[in-house]
Amino acid sequence: MARRARALHILLRVAMREVSPAVLAHKESRKALSAMQAFAHVEGTVAKLTRSLYPWLYPTYKSIQEMYINTLKGSDEWGIVTTGGGKHFYMMQHLIVSLREIFQIDAPIQVFYGGAKDLDPAQVRVLESYEGVTTHNALNYFPYETRQWGQWSLKPFSMLASSFRRVLFIDADVLFFQDPIRAVLQHPAFKETRQVFFRDRKIYDERFIGGSELFRDMNKYKSRYAKTLGYSRAYEDMTGETHQMESGVIAMDKGDFGVLMGLLLAAKMNSKDERDDMLYALTWGDKEAFWFATEALRIPYRFNEAYGGCLGESGKLKDPALDRNTTCGPGLLQVDHKLQPLFFNGGFLRDRYAEPEKAEFIPYDRIGTDVRGDVRWVGGGCLHGKEDNVRPTNEKEKRIFKDLERLFKNLTVV
């Protein structure tokens, strides 16, 4: 799969450089005629590789070139994409109102769901009642594949289907400490590569060694950057991590052809034929597919430098000495490139699926960060570090929690 995807990417790169709009503007020129003749020789190979790798691309698009041209026609402005069904309804509502009211973000938002059984009409109407929000049945895009969706698989397909050129994907249970679009635009990784990935917690778990082996098999010759990542050697080195990427927030500029091709291959890895016996069997869900695919195609990418941290509570450990520099909770915390809290994944309810009137909020009072990958995870969800790793939440963060709580209590109940 990886070799065929690389070959297709190279052929398309060459073809699109030779048969560019600038060249075709002078169709009768010798250069234009030569370019079109050259493309005719590889056109059949491109079509064959596309059909073998991405048979579900049709009928949404006739070719990858058509998909790319359609992407370039989209606005340069950012758009937000999320996915979810009925059980995520209140999370999605909460995400929308928090972005609109706390951070005054007016970017359009597209909500993708897996058919009428996934999100009922009453819930659709509520979501679309918010200004700038549209809902989309994902089964209407790439239907040969999306009708077989399962678990996390709709995420990359929704990003592909979105009309936005610059996509900020956000999981339904993610909430923010700051404006995410501004943070992405200022991030060195986005400026350099047109995409931003966030690291997961630095954890070594023998159950997922197979993921590191899969990465090795897909990338027999790793990039210089991949060699710096502990995941790429976890199959032989226990100091490496078996969870590299956290996909709660992903920023991509699909107007960059390489970025689009990486996303296309990530969708392939989440397709029915690939995910059950490969990706989901060897890694945790969809998340590693995005950087696996990007590395396989030799597309530049960078992770946010800090590892995933923890937003949690104090007083959860019986040993006071251990508890002092520890925070425990379900909130997977991410900081920005300036090491300031950016978002947390996992929501802030004891029961994440609770309705507003039954909600019990987690009293988050500690923030734990892992900038260097040197903290210790204990008891499943507790980050234990040094004094500079764990601190109390500050007044700004407490105000955001109060706003989030107020907004959740006032959501529309269906």
Short mmCIF file of C-alpha atoms in Angstrom, two decimals:
data_model
loop_
_atom_site.label_atom_id
_atom_site.label_comp_id
_atom_site.label_asym_id
_atom_site.label_seq_id
_atom_site.Cartn_x
_atom_site.Cartn_y
_atom_site.Cartn_z
CA MET A 1 0.00 0.00 0.00
CA ALA A 2 2.67 2.53 0.99
CA ARG A 3 4.80 1.89 -2.11
CA ARG A 4 1.83 2.26 -4.44
CA ALA A 5 0.76 5.45 -2.67
CA ARG A 6 4.27 6.90 -2.99
CA ALA A 7 4.41 6.01 -6.69
CA LEU A 8 1.04 7.64 -7.32
CA HIS A 9 2.06 10.76 -5.42
CA ILE A 10 5.26 11.11 -7.45
CA LEU A 11 3.45 10.58 -10.77
CA LEU A 12 0.81 13.16 -9.88
CA ARG A 13 3.45 15.65 -8.73
CA VAL A 14 5.28 15.35 -12.03
CA ALA A 15 2.11 15.45 -14.12
CA MET A 16 0.71 18.49 -12.33
CA ARG A 17 3.98 20.34 -12.67
CA GLU A 18 4.28 19.60 -16.38
CA VAL A 19 0.59 20.09 -17.28
CA SER A 20 0.07 23.21 -15.20
CA PRO A 21 -2.46 25.97 -15.97
CA ALA A 22 0.42 28.26 -16.95
CA VAL A 23 1.64 25.77 -19.57
CA LEU A 24 -1.84 24.97 -20.90
CA ALA A 25 -2.56 28.69 -21.33
CA HIS A 26 -0.49 28.37 -24.51
CA LYS A 27 -1.97 25.13 -25.84
CA GLU A 28 -0.43 25.44 -29.27
CA SER A 29 3.10 25.95 -27.98
CA ARG A 30 5.69 23.21 -28.34
CA LYS A 31 6.07 23.02 -24.56
CA ALA A 32 2.34 22.54 -24.02
CA LEU A 33 2.06 19.83 -26.68
CA SER A 34 5.09 18.03 -25.26
CA ALA A 35 3.70 18.20 -21.72
CA MET A 36 0.31 16.81 -22.76
CA GLN A 37 1.97 13.96 -24.68
CA ALA A 38 4.10 13.13 -21.62
CA PHE A 39 1.05 13.09 -19.35
CA ALA A 40 -0.81 10.82 -21.78
CA HIS A 41 1.90 8.19 -21.21
CA VAL A 42 1.34 8.13 -17.43
CA GLU A 43 -2.39 8.89 -17.35
CA GLY A 44 -3.33 5.21 -17.51
CA THR A 45 -0.94 4.31 -14.69
CA VAL A 46 -2.31 7.16 -12.56
CA ALA A 47 -5.87 5.99 -13.13
CA LYS A 48 -4.98 2.36 -12.35
CA LEU A 49 -3.18 3.24 -9.11
CA THR A 50 -6.00 5.55 -8.06
CA ARG A 51 -8.60 2.82 -8.58
CA SER A 52 -6.55 0.23 -6.66
CA LEU A 53 -5.83 2.51 -3.70
CA TYR A 54 -8.92 4.68 -3.53
CA PRO A 55 -11.80 2.89 -5.30
CA TRP A 56 -14.26 4.82 -3.08
CA LEU A 57 -13.12 8.17 -4.49
CA TYR A 58 -15.79 7.74 -7.17
CA PRO A 59 -18.46 9.00 -7.70
CA THR A 60 -17.70 11.97 -5.42
CA TYR A 61 -14.70 12.80 -7.62
CA LYS A 62 -13.64 11.47 -11.00
CA SER A 63 -9.97 11.82 -10.14
CA ILE A 64 -7.55 13.10 -7.52
CA GLN A 65 -6.79 16.03 -9.82
CA GLU A 66 -10.48 17.00 -9.81
CA MET A 67 -10.56 16.77 -6.02
CA TYR A 68 -7.51 19.03 -5.75
CA ILE A 69 -8.90 21.60 -8.19
CA ASN A 70 -12.17 21.61 -6.27
CA THR A 71 -10.22 22.17 -3.05
CA LEU A 72 -8.36 25.13 -4.54
CA LYS A 73 -11.69 26.73 -5.42
CA GLY A 74 -12.58 26.84 -1.73
CA SER A 75 -12.09 29.90 0.42
CA ASP A 76 -8.69 30.51 2.02
CA GLU A 77 -10.53 31.13 5.28
CA TRP A 78 -10.52 28.52 8.01
CA GLY A 79 -13.45 26.20 8.55
CA ILE A 80 -14.08 23.91 11.50
CA VAL A 81 -15.10 20.26 11.06
CA THR A 82 -16.37 17.89 13.72
CA THR A 83 -18.03 14.48 13.68
CA GLY A 84 -20.50 12.84 16.00
CA GLY A 85 -23.81 11.09 16.45
CA GLY A 86 -26.71 11.24 18.85
CA LYS A 87 -24.65 10.35 21.90
CA HIS A 88 -22.28 13.23 21.08
CA PHE A 89 -25.12 15.72 20.55
CA TYR A 90 -24.58 17.74 23.73
CA MET A 91 -20.81 17.66 23.31
CA MET A 92 -21.11 19.06 19.78
CA GLN A 93 -23.54 21.74 20.92
CA HIS A 94 -21.21 22.66 23.76
CA LEU A 95 -18.20 22.85 21.45
CA ILE A 96 -20.10 25.16 19.08
CA VAL A 97 -21.39 27.58 21.73
CA SER A 98 -18.02 27.69 23.53
CA LEU A 99 -16.19 28.65 20.33
CA ARG A 100 -18.82 31.26 19.47
CA GLU A 101 -19.35 32.82 22.91
CA ILE A 102 -16.07 32.45 24.79
CA PHE A 103 -13.68 33.08 21.90
CA GLN A 104 -15.97 34.94 19.45
CA ILE A 105 -14.98 32.61 16.61
CA ASP A 106 -17.32 33.12 13.66
CA ALA A 107 -15.66 30.62 11.30
CA PRO A 108 -18.15 28.29 9.57
CA ILE A 109 -18.61 24.89 11.21
CA GLN A 110 -19.52 21.66 9.41
CA VAL A 111 -20.86 18.74 11.45
CA PHE A 112 -20.60 15.31 9.80
CA TYR A 113 -22.58 12.30 10.99
CA GLY A 114 -23.08 8.71 9.90
CA GLY A 115 -26.59 8.71 8.50
CA ALA A 116 -30.14 9.17 9.80
CA LYS A 117 -29.69 6.45 12.44
CA ASP A 118 -26.67 8.28 13.83
CA LEU A 119 -28.23 11.73 14.36
CA ASP A 120 -32.00 12.24 14.39
CA PRO A 121 -33.77 15.12 12.59
CA ALA A 122 -34.55 17.02 15.80
CA GLN A 123 -30.87 17.06 16.74
CA VAL A 124 -29.94 18.16 13.22
CA ARG A 125 -32.36 21.09 13.46
CA VAL A 126 -30.88 22.23 16.77
CA LEU A 127 -27.31 22.14 15.48
CA GLU A 128 -28.26 24.03 12.31
CA SER A 129 -30.05 26.68 14.38
CA TYR A 130 -26.63 28.05 15.35
CA GLU A 131 -25.35 30.70 12.95
CA GLY A 132 -22.75 29.43 10.50
CA VAL A 133 -23.31 25.74 11.34
CA THR A 134 -24.30 23.18 8.70
CA THR A 135 -24.78 19.43 9.09
CA HIS A 136 -23.72 16.85 6.52
CA ASN A 137 -24.63 13.20 6.15
CA ALA A 138 -21.19 11.65 5.61
CA LEU A 139 -22.76 8.73 3.75
CA ASN A 140 -23.43 11.07 0.82
CA TYR A 141 -19.67 11.44 0.28
CA PHE A 142 -17.48 8.54 -0.87
CA PRO A 143 -20.53 6.29 -0.33
CA TYR A 144 -18.89 3.01 -1.32
CA GLU A 145 -16.72 3.38 1.77
CA THR A 146 -18.52 5.61 4.25
CA ARG A 147 -21.57 3.33 4.28
CA GLN A 148 -19.27 0.81 5.95
CA TRP A 149 -18.08 3.28 8.58
CA GLY A 150 -17.21 2.17 12.07
CA GLN A 151 -15.80 3.70 15.26
CA TRP A 152 -13.52 6.61 14.31
CA SER A 153 -13.34 6.05 10.56
CA LEU A 154 -15.47 9.00 9.45
CA LYS A 155 -12.92 11.55 10.69
CA PRO A 156 -10.50 11.62 7.70
CA PHE A 157 -13.34 11.15 5.20
CA SER A 158 -15.17 14.14 6.68
CA MET A 159 -12.03 16.23 6.42
CA LEU A 160 -11.71 15.21 2.76
CA ALA A 161 -15.39 15.89 2.06
CA SER A 162 -15.38 19.30 3.73
CA SER A 163 -15.63 22.26 1.39
CA PHE A 164 -13.03 24.10 3.47
CA ARG A 165 -9.53 24.44 2.10
CA ARG A 166 -8.08 25.11 5.54
CA VAL A 167 -9.59 22.56 7.90
CA LEU A 168 -9.44 22.62 11.67
CA PHE A 169 -10.80 19.26 12.78
CA ILE A 170 -12.01 19.16 16.39
CA ASP A 171 -13.32 16.11 18.26
CA ALA A 172 -16.75 16.62 19.81
CA ASP A 173 -15.38 16.31 23.36
CA VAL A 174 -12.58 18.88 22.96
CA LEU A 175 -12.73 22.24 24.73
CA PHE A 176 -10.32 25.18 24.53
CA PHE A 177 -8.40 27.61 26.70
CA GLN A 178 -7.68 29.96 23.79
CA ASP A 179 -8.68 30.73 20.20
CA PRO A 180 -7.54 27.61 18.28
CA ILE A 181 -7.41 29.23 14.84
CA ARG A 182 -5.12 32.01 16.02
CA ALA A 183 -2.96 29.45 17.82
CA VAL A 184 -2.60 27.33 14.65
CA LEU A 185 -1.75 30.31 12.45
CA GLN A 186 1.00 31.32 14.85
CA HIS A 187 2.37 27.79 15.22
CA PRO A 188 5.81 27.25 13.63
CA ALA A 189 4.76 23.78 12.44
CA PHE A 190 1.89 25.19 10.40
CA LYS A 191 4.01 27.97 8.95
CA GLU A 192 6.60 25.41 7.86
CA THR A 193 4.49 22.44 6.74
CA ARG A 194 0.85 23.66 6.39
CA GLN A 195 -0.32 21.19 9.03
CA VAL A 196 -0.06 20.68 12.80
CA PHE A 197 -0.11 17.41 14.72
CA PHE A 198 -0.24 17.02 18.52
CA ARG A 199 1.57 14.37 20.53
CA ASP A 200 -0.20 11.87 22.76
CA ARG A 201 0.95 11.07 26.29
CA LYS A 202 4.41 9.53 26.33
CA ILE A 203 3.51 5.97 27.28
CA TYR A 204 5.08 2.60 26.50
CA ASP A 205 2.43 -0.13 26.30
CA GLU A 206 3.40 -3.57 25.02
CA ARG A 207 -0.12 -4.11 23.67
CA PHE A 208 0.60 -1.59 20.91
CA ILE A 209 4.11 -2.62 19.86
CA GLY A 210 2.50 -3.84 16.63
CA GLY A 211 1.82 -0.23 15.67
CA SER A 212 5.52 0.61 15.75
CA GLU A 213 6.20 -2.49 13.64
CA LEU A 214 3.53 -1.40 11.16
CA PHE A 215 5.17 2.00 10.91
CA ARG A 216 8.53 0.33 10.27
CA ASP A 217 7.05 -1.86 7.54
CA MET A 218 5.43 1.13 5.84
CA ASN A 219 8.61 3.21 6.08
CA LYS A 220 11.71 1.13 5.59
CA TYR A 221 13.68 4.34 5.04
CA LYS A 222 12.58 6.83 7.65
CA SER A 223 12.89 10.57 7.28
CA ARG A 224 15.39 12.40 9.49
CA TYR A 225 12.48 13.80 11.49
CA ALA A 226 10.84 10.39 12.02
CA LYS A 227 14.11 9.05 13.42
CA THR A 228 13.83 11.59 16.24
CA LEU A 229 10.47 10.15 17.35
CA GLY A 230 10.48 7.46 20.01
CA TYR A 231 7.56 5.70 18.35
CA SER A 232 9.67 4.81 15.31
CA ARG A 233 11.94 2.60 17.44
CA ALA A 234 9.49 1.38 20.10
CA TYR A 235 9.51 -2.14 18.63
CA GLU A 236 13.14 -2.50 19.76
CA ASP A 237 13.57 0.18 22.43
CA MET A 238 11.44 0.36 25.58
CA THR A 239 12.36 4.03 26.05
CA GLY A 240 10.21 4.82 23.02
CA GLU A 241 6.47 5.45 23.14
CA THR A 242 3.70 3.31 21.64
CA HIS A 243 1.26 6.23 21.30
CA GLN A 244 2.61 9.05 19.14
CA MET A 245 -0.30 11.16 17.93
CA GLU A 246 -3.44 12.52 19.54
CA SER A 247 -6.04 13.34 16.90
CA GLY A 248 -8.52 15.42 18.92
CA VAL A 249 -7.39 18.50 17.01
CA ILE A 250 -5.80 18.42 13.55
CA ALA A 251 -5.03 21.46 11.40
CA MET A 252 -4.48 21.04 7.65
CA ASP A 253 -4.28 23.27 4.60
CA LYS A 254 -5.63 20.98 1.86
CA GLY A 255 -4.52 23.55 -0.72
CA ASP A 256 -1.05 22.08 -0.26
CA PHE A 257 -1.09 19.07 -2.59
CA GLY A 258 1.16 16.98 -0.37
CA VAL A 259 -1.04 17.62 2.67
CA LEU A 260 -4.11 16.57 0.68
CA MET A 261 -2.40 13.38 -0.49
CA GLY A 262 -1.42 12.54 3.08
CA LEU A 263 -5.02 12.98 4.21
CA LEU A 264 -6.20 10.77 1.34
CA LEU A 265 -3.86 7.97 2.44
CA ALA A 266 -4.96 8.42 6.08
CA ALA A 267 -8.54 7.89 4.88
CA LYS A 268 -7.40 4.75 3.05
CA MET A 269 -5.94 3.41 6.30
CA ASN A 270 -9.30 4.03 7.99
CA SER A 271 -11.25 2.24 5.26
CA LYS A 272 -13.00 -1.06 5.99
CA ASP A 273 -10.39 -3.15 4.16
CA GLU A 274 -7.51 -1.68 6.15
CA ARG A 275 -8.70 -0.63 9.59
CA ASP A 276 -10.10 -3.76 11.24
CA ASP A 277 -7.16 -6.10 10.72
CA MET A 278 -4.40 -3.49 10.53
CA LEU A 279 -4.78 0.04 11.88
CA TYR A 280 -7.33 -0.54 14.65
CA ALA A 281 -5.87 -3.93 15.53
CA LEU A 282 -2.32 -2.64 15.99
CA THR A 283 -2.86 0.96 17.16
CA TRP A 284 -5.49 2.83 19.15
CA GLY A 285 -8.09 3.97 16.62
CA ASP A 286 -7.63 6.45 13.81
CA LYS A 287 -4.97 8.67 15.29
CA GLU A 288 -1.67 7.25 14.04
CA ALA A 289 -2.92 7.07 10.44
CA PHE A 290 -2.42 10.79 9.83
CA TRP A 291 1.31 10.92 10.47
CA PHE A 292 1.93 7.36 9.21
CA ALA A 293 0.50 8.44 5.85
CA THR A 294 2.36 11.74 5.78
CA GLU A 295 5.68 10.04 6.55
CA ALA A 296 5.01 7.32 3.96
CA LEU A 297 4.58 9.96 1.23
CA ARG A 298 7.58 11.99 2.43
CA ILE A 299 5.39 15.02 3.08
CA PRO A 300 6.89 17.50 5.59
CA TYR A 301 5.19 17.40 9.01
CA ARG A 302 5.95 18.40 12.57
CA PHE A 303 4.47 17.58 15.95
CA ASN A 304 3.84 20.14 18.63
CA GLU A 305 6.95 19.86 20.80
CA ALA A 306 5.28 19.11 24.15
CA TYR A 307 3.76 15.74 24.93
CA GLY A 308 0.17 15.30 26.04
CA GLY A 309 -0.37 16.30 29.66
CA CYS A 310 -3.22 16.03 32.13
CA LEU A 311 -6.01 18.31 33.28
CA GLY A 312 -7.24 16.91 36.53
CA GLU A 313 -7.89 17.07 40.24
CA SER A 314 -5.75 17.16 43.35
CA GLY A 315 -6.10 14.86 46.35
CA LYS A 316 -6.66 11.68 44.38
CA LEU A 317 -3.64 9.84 45.79
CA LYS A 318 -3.44 8.73 49.43
CA ASP A 319 0.29 9.50 49.73
CA PRO A 320 0.56 13.31 50.30
CA ALA A 321 4.14 13.40 49.07
CA LEU A 322 3.16 11.70 45.80
CA ASP A 323 -0.05 13.73 45.44
CA ARG A 324 1.78 17.07 45.71
CA ASN A 325 3.19 16.90 42.17
CA THR A 326 0.39 14.82 40.69
CA THR A 327 -2.84 15.55 38.84
CA CYS A 328 -5.44 12.90 38.01
CA GLY A 329 -8.28 13.09 35.51
CA PRO A 330 -9.62 12.21 32.08
CA GLY A 331 -8.60 15.50 30.49
CA LEU A 332 -5.78 15.00 27.97
CA LEU A 333 -4.16 18.44 28.00
CA GLN A 334 -2.32 20.06 25.11
CA VAL A 335 -0.25 23.23 25.23
CA ASP A 336 0.67 25.48 22.32
CA HIS A 337 4.18 26.14 21.00
CA LYS A 338 4.63 28.73 23.76
CA LEU A 339 3.71 26.06 26.35
CA GLN A 340 0.43 27.75 27.27
CA PRO A 341 -2.69 25.56 27.72
CA LEU A 342 -4.50 25.29 24.39
CA PHE A 343 -7.16 22.56 24.70
CA PHE A 344 -8.18 19.43 26.55
CA ASN A 345 -9.71 16.27 25.13
CA GLY A 346 -12.22 14.25 27.15
CA GLY A 347 -14.75 16.84 28.26
CA PHE A 348 -15.39 17.86 31.85
CA LEU A 349 -18.37 15.78 32.93
CA ARG A 350 -18.28 12.74 35.22
CA ASP A 351 -20.63 11.14 32.70
CA ARG A 352 -19.53 12.56 29.36
CA TYR A 353 -22.88 11.67 27.74
CA ALA A 354 -25.08 13.26 30.43
CA GLU A 355 -27.88 15.67 29.57
CA PRO A 356 -27.55 19.27 30.85
CA GLU A 357 -29.93 18.84 33.78
CA LYS A 358 -28.07 15.73 35.00
CA ALA A 359 -24.54 16.99 34.47
CA GLU A 360 -21.93 16.60 37.21
CA PHE A 361 -18.86 18.69 36.42
CA ILE A 362 -15.34 17.57 37.24
CA PRO A 363 -13.73 20.17 39.54
CA TYR A 364 -10.52 20.55 37.58
CA ASP A 365 -7.97 22.37 39.75
CA ARG A 366 -4.58 21.21 38.49
CA ILE A 367 -2.74 21.35 35.19
CA GLY A 368 0.04 18.88 34.47
CA THR A 369 2.34 19.38 31.48
CA ASP A 370 5.01 17.16 29.94
CA VAL A 371 7.32 19.34 27.90
CA ARG A 372 10.34 17.03 27.90
CA GLY A 373 8.72 13.60 28.03
CA ASP A 374 10.04 12.97 31.54
CA VAL A 375 6.89 12.63 33.67
CA ARG A 376 5.55 9.38 35.10
CA TRP A 377 2.00 8.16 34.53
CA VAL A 378 0.57 6.31 37.53
CA GLY A 379 -2.77 4.70 38.22
CA GLY A 380 -3.92 4.96 34.61
CA GLY A 381 -4.78 8.66 34.42
CA CYS A 382 -2.45 10.42 36.86
CA LEU A 383 0.52 12.52 35.75
CA HIS A 384 3.31 12.66 38.33
CA GLY A 385 6.20 14.98 37.69
CA LYS A 386 8.48 17.57 39.23
CA GLU A 387 7.46 20.92 40.66
CA ASP A 388 7.59 22.60 37.25
CA ASN A 389 5.26 19.97 35.72
CA VAL A 390 2.18 20.45 37.92
CA ARG A 391 0.51 23.69 38.99
CA PRO A 392 -2.90 24.89 40.21
CA THR A 393 -5.29 26.29 37.62
CA ASN A 394 -5.09 30.08 37.43
CA GLU A 395 -7.86 32.67 37.54
CA LYS A 396 -8.22 32.87 33.76
CA GLU A 397 -8.64 29.11 33.49
CA LYS A 398 -11.14 29.08 36.38
CA ARG A 399 -13.22 31.71 34.56
CA ILE A 400 -13.23 29.58 31.43
CA PHE A 401 -14.46 26.57 33.45
CA LYS A 402 -17.28 28.68 34.89
CA ASP A 403 -18.24 29.86 31.40
CA LEU A 404 -18.15 26.29 30.09
CA GLU A 405 -20.34 25.12 32.95
CA ARG A 406 -22.85 27.93 32.39
CA LEU A 407 -23.02 27.25 28.66
CA PHE A 408 -23.55 23.52 29.15
CA LYS A 409 -26.43 24.08 31.56
CA ASN A 410 -28.17 26.26 28.97
CA LEU A 411 -27.90 23.89 25.99
CA THR A 412 -31.03 23.01 24.05
CA VAL A 413 -32.40 19.69 25.28
CA VAL A 414 -33.82 17.20 22.78
#
